[in-house]
PDB file of N, CA and C in Angstrom:
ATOM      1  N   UNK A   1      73.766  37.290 129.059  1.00  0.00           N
ATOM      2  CA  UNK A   1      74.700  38.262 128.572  1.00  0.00           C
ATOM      3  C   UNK A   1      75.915  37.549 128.004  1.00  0.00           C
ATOM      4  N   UNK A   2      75.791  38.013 126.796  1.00  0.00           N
ATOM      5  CA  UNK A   2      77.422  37.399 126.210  1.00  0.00           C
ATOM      6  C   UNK A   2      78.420  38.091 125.778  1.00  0.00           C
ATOM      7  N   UNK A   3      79.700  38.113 126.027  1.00  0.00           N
ATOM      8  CA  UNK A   3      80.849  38.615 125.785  1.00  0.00           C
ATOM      9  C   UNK A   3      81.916  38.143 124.955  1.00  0.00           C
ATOM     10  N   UNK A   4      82.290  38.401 123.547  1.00  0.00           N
ATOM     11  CA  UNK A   4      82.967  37.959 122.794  1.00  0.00           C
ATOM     12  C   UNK A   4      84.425  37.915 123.457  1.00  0.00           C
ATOM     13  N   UNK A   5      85.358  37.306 122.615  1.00  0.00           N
ATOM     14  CA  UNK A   5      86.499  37.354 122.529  1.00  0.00           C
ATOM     15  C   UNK A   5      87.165  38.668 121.978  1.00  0.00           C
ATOM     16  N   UNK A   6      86.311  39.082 121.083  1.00  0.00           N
ATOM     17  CA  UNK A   6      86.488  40.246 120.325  1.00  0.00           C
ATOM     18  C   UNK A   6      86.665  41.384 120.684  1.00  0.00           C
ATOM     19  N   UNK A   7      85.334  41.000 121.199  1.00  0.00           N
ATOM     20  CA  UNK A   7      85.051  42.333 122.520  1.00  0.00           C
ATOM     21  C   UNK A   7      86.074  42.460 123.262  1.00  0.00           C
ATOM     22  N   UNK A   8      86.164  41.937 124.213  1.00  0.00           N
ATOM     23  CA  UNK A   8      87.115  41.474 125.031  1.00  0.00           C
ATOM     24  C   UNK A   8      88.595  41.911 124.647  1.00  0.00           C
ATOM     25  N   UNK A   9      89.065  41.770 123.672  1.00  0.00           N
ATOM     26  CA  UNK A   9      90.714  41.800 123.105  1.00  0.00           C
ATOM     27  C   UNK A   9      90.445  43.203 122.936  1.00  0.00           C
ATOM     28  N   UNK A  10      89.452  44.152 121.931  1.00  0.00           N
ATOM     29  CA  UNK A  10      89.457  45.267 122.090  1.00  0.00           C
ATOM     30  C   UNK A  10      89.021  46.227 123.277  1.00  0.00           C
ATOM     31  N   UNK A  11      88.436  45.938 124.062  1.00  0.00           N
ATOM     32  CA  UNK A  11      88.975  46.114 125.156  1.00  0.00           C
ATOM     33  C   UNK A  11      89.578  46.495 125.922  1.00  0.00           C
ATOM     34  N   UNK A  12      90.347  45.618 126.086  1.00  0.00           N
ATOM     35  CA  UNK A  12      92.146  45.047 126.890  1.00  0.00           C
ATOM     36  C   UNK A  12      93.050  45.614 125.861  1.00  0.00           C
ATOM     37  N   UNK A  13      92.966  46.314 124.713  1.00  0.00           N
ATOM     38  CA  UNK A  13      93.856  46.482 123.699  1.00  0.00           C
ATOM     39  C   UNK A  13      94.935  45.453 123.774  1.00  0.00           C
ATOM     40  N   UNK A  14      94.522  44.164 122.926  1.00  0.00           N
ATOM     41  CA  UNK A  14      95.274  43.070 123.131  1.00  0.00           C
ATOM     42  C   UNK A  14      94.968  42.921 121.291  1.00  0.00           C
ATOM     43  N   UNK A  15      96.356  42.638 120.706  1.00  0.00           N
ATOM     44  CA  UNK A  15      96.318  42.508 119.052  1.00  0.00           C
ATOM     45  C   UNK A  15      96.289  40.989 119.001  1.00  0.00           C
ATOM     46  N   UNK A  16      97.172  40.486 120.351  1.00  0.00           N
ATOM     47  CA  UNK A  16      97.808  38.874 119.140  1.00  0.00           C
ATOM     48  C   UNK A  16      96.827  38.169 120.042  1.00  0.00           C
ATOM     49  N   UNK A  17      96.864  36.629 119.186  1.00  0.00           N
ATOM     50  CA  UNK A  17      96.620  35.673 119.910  1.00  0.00           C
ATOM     51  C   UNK A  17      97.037  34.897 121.089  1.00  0.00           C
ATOM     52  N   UNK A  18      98.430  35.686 121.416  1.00  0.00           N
ATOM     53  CA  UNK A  18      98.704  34.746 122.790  1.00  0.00           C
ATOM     54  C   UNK A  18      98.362  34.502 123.764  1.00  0.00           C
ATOM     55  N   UNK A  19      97.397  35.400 124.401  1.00  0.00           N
ATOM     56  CA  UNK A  19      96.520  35.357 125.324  1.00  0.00           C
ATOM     57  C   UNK A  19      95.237  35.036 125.163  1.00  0.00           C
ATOM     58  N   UNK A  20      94.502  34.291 123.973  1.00  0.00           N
ATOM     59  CA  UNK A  20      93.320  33.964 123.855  1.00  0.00           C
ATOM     60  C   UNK A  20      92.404  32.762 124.886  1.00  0.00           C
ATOM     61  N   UNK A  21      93.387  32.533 125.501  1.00  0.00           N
ATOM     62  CA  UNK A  21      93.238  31.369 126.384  1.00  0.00           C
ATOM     63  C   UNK A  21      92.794  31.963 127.366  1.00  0.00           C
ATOM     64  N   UNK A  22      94.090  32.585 128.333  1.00  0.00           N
ATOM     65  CA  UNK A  22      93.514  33.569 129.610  1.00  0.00           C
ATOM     66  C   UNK A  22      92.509  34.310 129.359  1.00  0.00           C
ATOM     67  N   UNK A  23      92.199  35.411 128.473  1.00  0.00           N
ATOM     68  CA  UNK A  23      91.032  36.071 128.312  1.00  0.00           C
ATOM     69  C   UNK A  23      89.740  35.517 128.077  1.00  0.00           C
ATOM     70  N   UNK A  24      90.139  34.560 127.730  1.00  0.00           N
ATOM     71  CA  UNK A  24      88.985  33.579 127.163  1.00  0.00           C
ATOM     72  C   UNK A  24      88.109  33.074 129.164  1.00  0.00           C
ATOM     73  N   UNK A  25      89.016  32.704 129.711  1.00  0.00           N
ATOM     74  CA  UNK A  25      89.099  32.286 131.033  1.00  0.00           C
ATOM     75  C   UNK A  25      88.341  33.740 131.786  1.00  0.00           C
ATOM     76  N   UNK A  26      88.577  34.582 131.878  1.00  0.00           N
ATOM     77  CA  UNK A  26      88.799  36.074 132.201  1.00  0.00           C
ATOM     78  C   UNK A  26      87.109  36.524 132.471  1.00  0.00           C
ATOM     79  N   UNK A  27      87.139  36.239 130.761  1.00  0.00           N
ATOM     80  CA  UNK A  27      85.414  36.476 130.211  1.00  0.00           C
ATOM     81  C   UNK A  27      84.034  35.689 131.311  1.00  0.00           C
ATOM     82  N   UNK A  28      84.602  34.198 131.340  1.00  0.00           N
ATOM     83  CA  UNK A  28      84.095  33.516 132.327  1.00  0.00           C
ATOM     84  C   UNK A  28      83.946  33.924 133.576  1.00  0.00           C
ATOM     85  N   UNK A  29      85.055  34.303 134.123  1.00  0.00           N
ATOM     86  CA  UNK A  29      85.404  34.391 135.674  1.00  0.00           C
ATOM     87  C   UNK A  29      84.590  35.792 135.732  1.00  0.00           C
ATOM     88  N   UNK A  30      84.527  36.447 135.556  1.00  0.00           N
ATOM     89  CA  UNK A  30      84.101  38.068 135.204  1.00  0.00           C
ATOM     90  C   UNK A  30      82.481  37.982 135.037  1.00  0.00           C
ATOM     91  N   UNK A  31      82.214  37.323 133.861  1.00  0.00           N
ATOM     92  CA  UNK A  31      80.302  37.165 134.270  1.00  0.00           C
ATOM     93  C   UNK A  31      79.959  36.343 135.013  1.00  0.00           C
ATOM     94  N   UNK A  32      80.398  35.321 136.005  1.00  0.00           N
ATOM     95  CA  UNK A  32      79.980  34.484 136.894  1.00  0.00           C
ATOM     96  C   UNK A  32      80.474  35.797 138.061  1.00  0.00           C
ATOM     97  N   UNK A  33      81.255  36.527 138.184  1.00  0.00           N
ATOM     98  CA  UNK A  33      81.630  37.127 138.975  1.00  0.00           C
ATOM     99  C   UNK A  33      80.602  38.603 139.652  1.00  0.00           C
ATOM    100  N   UNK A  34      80.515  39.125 138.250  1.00  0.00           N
ATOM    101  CA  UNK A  34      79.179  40.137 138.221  1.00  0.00           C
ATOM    102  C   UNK A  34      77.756  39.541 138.170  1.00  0.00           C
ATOM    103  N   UNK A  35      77.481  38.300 138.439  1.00  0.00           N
ATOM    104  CA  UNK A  35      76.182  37.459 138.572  1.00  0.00           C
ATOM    105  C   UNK A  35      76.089  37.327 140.172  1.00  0.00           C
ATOM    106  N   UNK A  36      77.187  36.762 140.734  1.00  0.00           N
ATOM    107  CA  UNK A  36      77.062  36.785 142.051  1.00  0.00           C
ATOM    108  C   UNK A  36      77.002  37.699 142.716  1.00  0.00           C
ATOM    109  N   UNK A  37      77.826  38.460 142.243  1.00  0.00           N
ATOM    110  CA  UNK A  37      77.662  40.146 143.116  1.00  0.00           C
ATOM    111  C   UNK A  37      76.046  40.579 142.664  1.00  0.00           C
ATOM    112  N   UNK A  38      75.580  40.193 141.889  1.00  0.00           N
ATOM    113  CA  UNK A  38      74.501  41.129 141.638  1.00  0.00           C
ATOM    114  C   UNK A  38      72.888  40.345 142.414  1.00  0.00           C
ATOM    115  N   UNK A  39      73.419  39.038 142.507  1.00  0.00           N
ATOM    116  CA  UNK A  39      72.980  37.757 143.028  1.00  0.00           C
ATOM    117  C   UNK A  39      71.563  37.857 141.499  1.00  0.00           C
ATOM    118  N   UNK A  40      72.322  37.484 140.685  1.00  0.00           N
ATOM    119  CA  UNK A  40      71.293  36.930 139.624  1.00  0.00           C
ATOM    120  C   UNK A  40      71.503  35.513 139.233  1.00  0.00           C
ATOM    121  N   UNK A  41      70.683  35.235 138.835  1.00  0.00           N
ATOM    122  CA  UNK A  41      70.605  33.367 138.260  1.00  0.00           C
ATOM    123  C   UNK A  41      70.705  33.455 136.858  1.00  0.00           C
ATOM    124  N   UNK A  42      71.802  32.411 136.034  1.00  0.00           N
ATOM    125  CA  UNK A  42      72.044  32.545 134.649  1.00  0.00           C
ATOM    126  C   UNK A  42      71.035  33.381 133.740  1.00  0.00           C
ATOM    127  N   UNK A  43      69.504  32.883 134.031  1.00  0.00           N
ATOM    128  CA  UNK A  43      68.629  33.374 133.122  1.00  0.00           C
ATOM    129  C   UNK A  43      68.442  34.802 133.397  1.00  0.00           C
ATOM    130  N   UNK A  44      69.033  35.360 134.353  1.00  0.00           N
ATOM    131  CA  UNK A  44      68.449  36.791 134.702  1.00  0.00           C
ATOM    132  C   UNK A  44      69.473  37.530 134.208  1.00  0.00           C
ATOM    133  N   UNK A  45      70.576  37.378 133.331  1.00  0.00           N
ATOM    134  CA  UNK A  45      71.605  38.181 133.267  1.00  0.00           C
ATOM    135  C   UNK A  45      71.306  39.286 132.151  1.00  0.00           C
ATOM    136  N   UNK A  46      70.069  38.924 131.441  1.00  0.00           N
ATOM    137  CA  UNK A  46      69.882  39.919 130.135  1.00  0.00           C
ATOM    138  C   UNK A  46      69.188  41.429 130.812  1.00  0.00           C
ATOM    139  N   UNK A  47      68.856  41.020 132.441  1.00  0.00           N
ATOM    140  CA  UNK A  47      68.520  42.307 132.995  1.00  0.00           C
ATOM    141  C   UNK A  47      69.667  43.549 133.026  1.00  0.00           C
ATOM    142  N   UNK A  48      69.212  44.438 132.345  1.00  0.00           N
ATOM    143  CA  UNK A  48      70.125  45.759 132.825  1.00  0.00           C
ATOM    144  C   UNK A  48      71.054  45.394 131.935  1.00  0.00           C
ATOM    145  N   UNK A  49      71.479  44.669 130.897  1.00  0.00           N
ATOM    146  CA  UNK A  49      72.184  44.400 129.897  1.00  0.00           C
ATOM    147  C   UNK A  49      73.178  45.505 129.691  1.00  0.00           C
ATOM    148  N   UNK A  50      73.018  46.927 129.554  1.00  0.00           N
ATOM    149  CA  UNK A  50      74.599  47.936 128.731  1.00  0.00           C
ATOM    150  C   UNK A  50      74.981  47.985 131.046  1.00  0.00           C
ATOM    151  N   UNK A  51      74.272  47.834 131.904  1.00  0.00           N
ATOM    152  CA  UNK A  51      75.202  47.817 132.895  1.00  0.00           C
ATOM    153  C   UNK A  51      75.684  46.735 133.364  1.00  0.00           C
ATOM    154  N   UNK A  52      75.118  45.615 133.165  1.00  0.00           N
ATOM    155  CA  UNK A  52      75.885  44.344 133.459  1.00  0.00           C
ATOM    156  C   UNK A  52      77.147  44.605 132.387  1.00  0.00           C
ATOM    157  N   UNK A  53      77.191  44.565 131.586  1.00  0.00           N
ATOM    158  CA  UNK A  53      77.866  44.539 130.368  1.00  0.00           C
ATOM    159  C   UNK A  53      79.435  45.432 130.648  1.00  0.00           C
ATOM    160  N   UNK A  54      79.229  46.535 131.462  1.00  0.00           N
ATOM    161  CA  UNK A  54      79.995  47.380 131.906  1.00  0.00           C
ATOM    162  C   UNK A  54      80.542  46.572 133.208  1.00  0.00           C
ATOM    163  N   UNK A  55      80.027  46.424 134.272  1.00  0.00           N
ATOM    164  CA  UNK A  55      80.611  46.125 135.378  1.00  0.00           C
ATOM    165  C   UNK A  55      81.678  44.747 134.551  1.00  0.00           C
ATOM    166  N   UNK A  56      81.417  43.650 133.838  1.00  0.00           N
ATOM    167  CA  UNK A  56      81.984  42.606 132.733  1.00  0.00           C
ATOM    168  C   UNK A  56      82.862  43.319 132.843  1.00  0.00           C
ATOM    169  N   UNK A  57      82.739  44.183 131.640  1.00  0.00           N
ATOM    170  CA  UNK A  57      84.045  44.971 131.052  1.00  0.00           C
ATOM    171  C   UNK A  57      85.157  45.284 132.552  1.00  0.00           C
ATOM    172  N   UNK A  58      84.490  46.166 133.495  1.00  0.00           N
ATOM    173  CA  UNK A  58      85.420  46.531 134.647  1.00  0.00           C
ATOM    174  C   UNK A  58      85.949  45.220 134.885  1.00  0.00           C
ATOM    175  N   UNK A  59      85.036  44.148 135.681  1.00  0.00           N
ATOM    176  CA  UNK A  59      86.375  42.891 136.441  1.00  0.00           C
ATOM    177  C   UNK A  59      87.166  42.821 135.107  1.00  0.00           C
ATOM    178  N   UNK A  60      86.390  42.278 134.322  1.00  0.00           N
ATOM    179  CA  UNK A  60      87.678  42.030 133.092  1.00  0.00           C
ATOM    180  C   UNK A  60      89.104  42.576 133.257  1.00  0.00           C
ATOM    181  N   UNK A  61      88.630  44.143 133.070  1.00  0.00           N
ATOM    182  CA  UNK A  61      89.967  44.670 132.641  1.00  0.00           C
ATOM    183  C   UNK A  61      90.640  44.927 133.954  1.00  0.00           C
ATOM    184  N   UNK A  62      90.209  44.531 135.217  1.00  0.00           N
ATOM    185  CA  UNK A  62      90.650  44.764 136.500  1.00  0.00           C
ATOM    186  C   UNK A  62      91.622  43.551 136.715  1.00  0.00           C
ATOM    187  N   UNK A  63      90.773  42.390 136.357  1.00  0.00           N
ATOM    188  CA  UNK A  63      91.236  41.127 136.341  1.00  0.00           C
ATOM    189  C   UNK A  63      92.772  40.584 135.758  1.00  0.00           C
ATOM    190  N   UNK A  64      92.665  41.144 134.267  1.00  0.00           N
ATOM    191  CA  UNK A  64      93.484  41.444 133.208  1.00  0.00           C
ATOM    192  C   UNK A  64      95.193  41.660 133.748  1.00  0.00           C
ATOM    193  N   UNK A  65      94.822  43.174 133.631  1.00  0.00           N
ATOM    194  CA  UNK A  65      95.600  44.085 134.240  1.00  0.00           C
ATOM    195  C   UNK A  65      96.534  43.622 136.036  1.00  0.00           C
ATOM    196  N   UNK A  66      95.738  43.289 136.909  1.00  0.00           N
ATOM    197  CA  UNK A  66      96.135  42.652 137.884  1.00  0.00           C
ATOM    198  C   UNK A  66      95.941  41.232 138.507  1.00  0.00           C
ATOM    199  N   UNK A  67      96.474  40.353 137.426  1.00  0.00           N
ATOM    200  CA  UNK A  67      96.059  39.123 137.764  1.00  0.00           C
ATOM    201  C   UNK A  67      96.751  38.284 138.699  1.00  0.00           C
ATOM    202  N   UNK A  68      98.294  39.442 139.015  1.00  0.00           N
ATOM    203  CA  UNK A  68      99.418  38.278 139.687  1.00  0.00           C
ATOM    204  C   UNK A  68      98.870  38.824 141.550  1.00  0.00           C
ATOM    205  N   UNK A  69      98.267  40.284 141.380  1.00  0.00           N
ATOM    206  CA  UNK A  69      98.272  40.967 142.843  1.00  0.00           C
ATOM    207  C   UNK A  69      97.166  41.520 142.981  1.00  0.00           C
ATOM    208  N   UNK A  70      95.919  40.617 142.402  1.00  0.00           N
ATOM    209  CA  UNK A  70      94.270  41.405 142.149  1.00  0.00           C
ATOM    210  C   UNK A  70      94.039  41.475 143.895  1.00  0.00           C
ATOM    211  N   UNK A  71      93.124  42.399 143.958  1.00  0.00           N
ATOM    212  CA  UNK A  71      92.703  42.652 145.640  1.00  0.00           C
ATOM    213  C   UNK A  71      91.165  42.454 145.430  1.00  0.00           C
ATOM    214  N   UNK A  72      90.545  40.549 145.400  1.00  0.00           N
ATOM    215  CA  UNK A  72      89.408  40.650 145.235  1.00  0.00           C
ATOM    216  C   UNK A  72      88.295  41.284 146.222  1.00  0.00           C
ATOM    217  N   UNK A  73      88.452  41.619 147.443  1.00  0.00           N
ATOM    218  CA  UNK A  73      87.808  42.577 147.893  1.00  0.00           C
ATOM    219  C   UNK A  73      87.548  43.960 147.296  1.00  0.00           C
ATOM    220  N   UNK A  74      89.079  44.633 146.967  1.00  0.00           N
ATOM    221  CA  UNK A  74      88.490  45.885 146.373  1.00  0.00           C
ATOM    222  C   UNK A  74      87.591  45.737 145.066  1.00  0.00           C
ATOM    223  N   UNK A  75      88.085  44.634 144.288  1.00  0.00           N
ATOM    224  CA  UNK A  75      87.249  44.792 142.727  1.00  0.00           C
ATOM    225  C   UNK A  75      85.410  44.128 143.365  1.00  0.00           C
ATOM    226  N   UNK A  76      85.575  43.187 143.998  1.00  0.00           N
ATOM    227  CA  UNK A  76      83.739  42.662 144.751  1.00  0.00           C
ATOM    228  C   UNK A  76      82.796  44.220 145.485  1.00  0.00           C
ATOM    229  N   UNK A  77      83.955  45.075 146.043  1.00  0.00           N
ATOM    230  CA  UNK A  77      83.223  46.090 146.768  1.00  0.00           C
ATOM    231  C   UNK A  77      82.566  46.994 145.297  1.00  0.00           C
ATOM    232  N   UNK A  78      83.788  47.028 144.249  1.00  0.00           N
ATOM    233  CA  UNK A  78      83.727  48.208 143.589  1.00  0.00           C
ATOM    234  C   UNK A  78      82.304  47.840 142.319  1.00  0.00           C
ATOM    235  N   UNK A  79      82.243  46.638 142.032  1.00  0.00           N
ATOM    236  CA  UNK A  79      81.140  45.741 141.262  1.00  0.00           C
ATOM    237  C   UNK A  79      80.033  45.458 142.194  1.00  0.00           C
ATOM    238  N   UNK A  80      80.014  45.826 143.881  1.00  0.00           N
ATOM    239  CA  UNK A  80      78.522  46.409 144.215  1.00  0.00           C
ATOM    240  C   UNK A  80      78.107  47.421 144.105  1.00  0.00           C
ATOM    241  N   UNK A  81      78.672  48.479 144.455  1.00  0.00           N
ATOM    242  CA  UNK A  81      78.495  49.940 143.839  1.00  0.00           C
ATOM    243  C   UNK A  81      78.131  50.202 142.556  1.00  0.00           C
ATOM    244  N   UNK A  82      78.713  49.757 141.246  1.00  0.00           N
ATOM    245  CA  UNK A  82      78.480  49.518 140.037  1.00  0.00           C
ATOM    246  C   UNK A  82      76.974  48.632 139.510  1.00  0.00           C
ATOM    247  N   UNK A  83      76.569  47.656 140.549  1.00  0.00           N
ATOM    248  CA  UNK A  83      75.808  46.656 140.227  1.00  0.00           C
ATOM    249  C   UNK A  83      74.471  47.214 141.699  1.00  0.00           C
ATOM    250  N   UNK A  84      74.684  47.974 141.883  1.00  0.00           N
ATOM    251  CA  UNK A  84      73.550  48.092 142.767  1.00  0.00           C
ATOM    252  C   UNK A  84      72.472  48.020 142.783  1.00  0.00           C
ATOM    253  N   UNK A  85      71.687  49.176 141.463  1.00  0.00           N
ATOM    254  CA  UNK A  85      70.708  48.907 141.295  1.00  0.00           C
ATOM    255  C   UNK A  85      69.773  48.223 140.898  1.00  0.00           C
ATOM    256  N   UNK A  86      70.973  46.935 140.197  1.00  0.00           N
ATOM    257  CA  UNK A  86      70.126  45.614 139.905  1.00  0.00           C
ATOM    258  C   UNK A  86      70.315  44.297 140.786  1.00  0.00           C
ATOM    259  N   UNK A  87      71.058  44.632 141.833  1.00  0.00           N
ATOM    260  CA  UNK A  87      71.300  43.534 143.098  1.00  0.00           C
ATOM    261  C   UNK A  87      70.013  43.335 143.632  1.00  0.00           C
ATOM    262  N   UNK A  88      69.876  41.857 143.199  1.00  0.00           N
ATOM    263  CA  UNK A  88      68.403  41.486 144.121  1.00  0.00           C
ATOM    264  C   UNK A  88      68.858  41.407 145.585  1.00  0.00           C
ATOM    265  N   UNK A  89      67.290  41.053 146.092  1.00  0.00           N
ATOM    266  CA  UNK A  89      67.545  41.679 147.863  1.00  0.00           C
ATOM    267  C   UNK A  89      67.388  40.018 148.034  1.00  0.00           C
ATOM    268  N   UNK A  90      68.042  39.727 149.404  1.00  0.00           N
ATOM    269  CA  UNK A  90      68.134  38.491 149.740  1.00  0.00           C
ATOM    270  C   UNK A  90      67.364  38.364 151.160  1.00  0.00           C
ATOM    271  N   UNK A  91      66.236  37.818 151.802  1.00  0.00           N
ATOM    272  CA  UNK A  91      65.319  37.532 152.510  1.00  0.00           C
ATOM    273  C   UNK A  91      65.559  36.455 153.281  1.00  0.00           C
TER     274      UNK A  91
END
């Protein structure tokens, strides 16, 4: 699953470049983030693609928005709920 910059800035309704760095960062932290919660392995991320894609979008703009006072428990609980039905089972 890939997530532009583009994407991303529209989004976040973000016009300029000054933040291309952090968001850029954001994008990263956010699909490694919804991979683990979902416990998928790089190659498995094209599963469920418009809902992976969404839960992305959520940390993103969760991330974004509260980056100085994020409560990563609430956003990990709220991206299992979101990511459920493609959370593999762990044995």
């Amino acid at each position: 699953m890939e997530l532009t910059l583009e994407e991303a800035k529209i989004y976040l309704h973000v016009d300029s470049s000054d933040e291309d760095t952090l968001i850029s960062s954001l994008i990263a932290s956010s699909i490694k983030l919804c991979r683990d919660v979902a416990r998928l392995k790089d190659d498995e991320t094209e599963k469920d693609e418009p809902l992976m894609k969404t839960a992305v979008f959520y940390a993103l703009g969760y991330l974004y928005e509260h980056r100085e006072e994020a409560d990563h428990h609430e956003l990990t609980m709220n991206l299992r709920s979101l990511l459920f039905s493609i959370r593999e089972g762990v044995f």
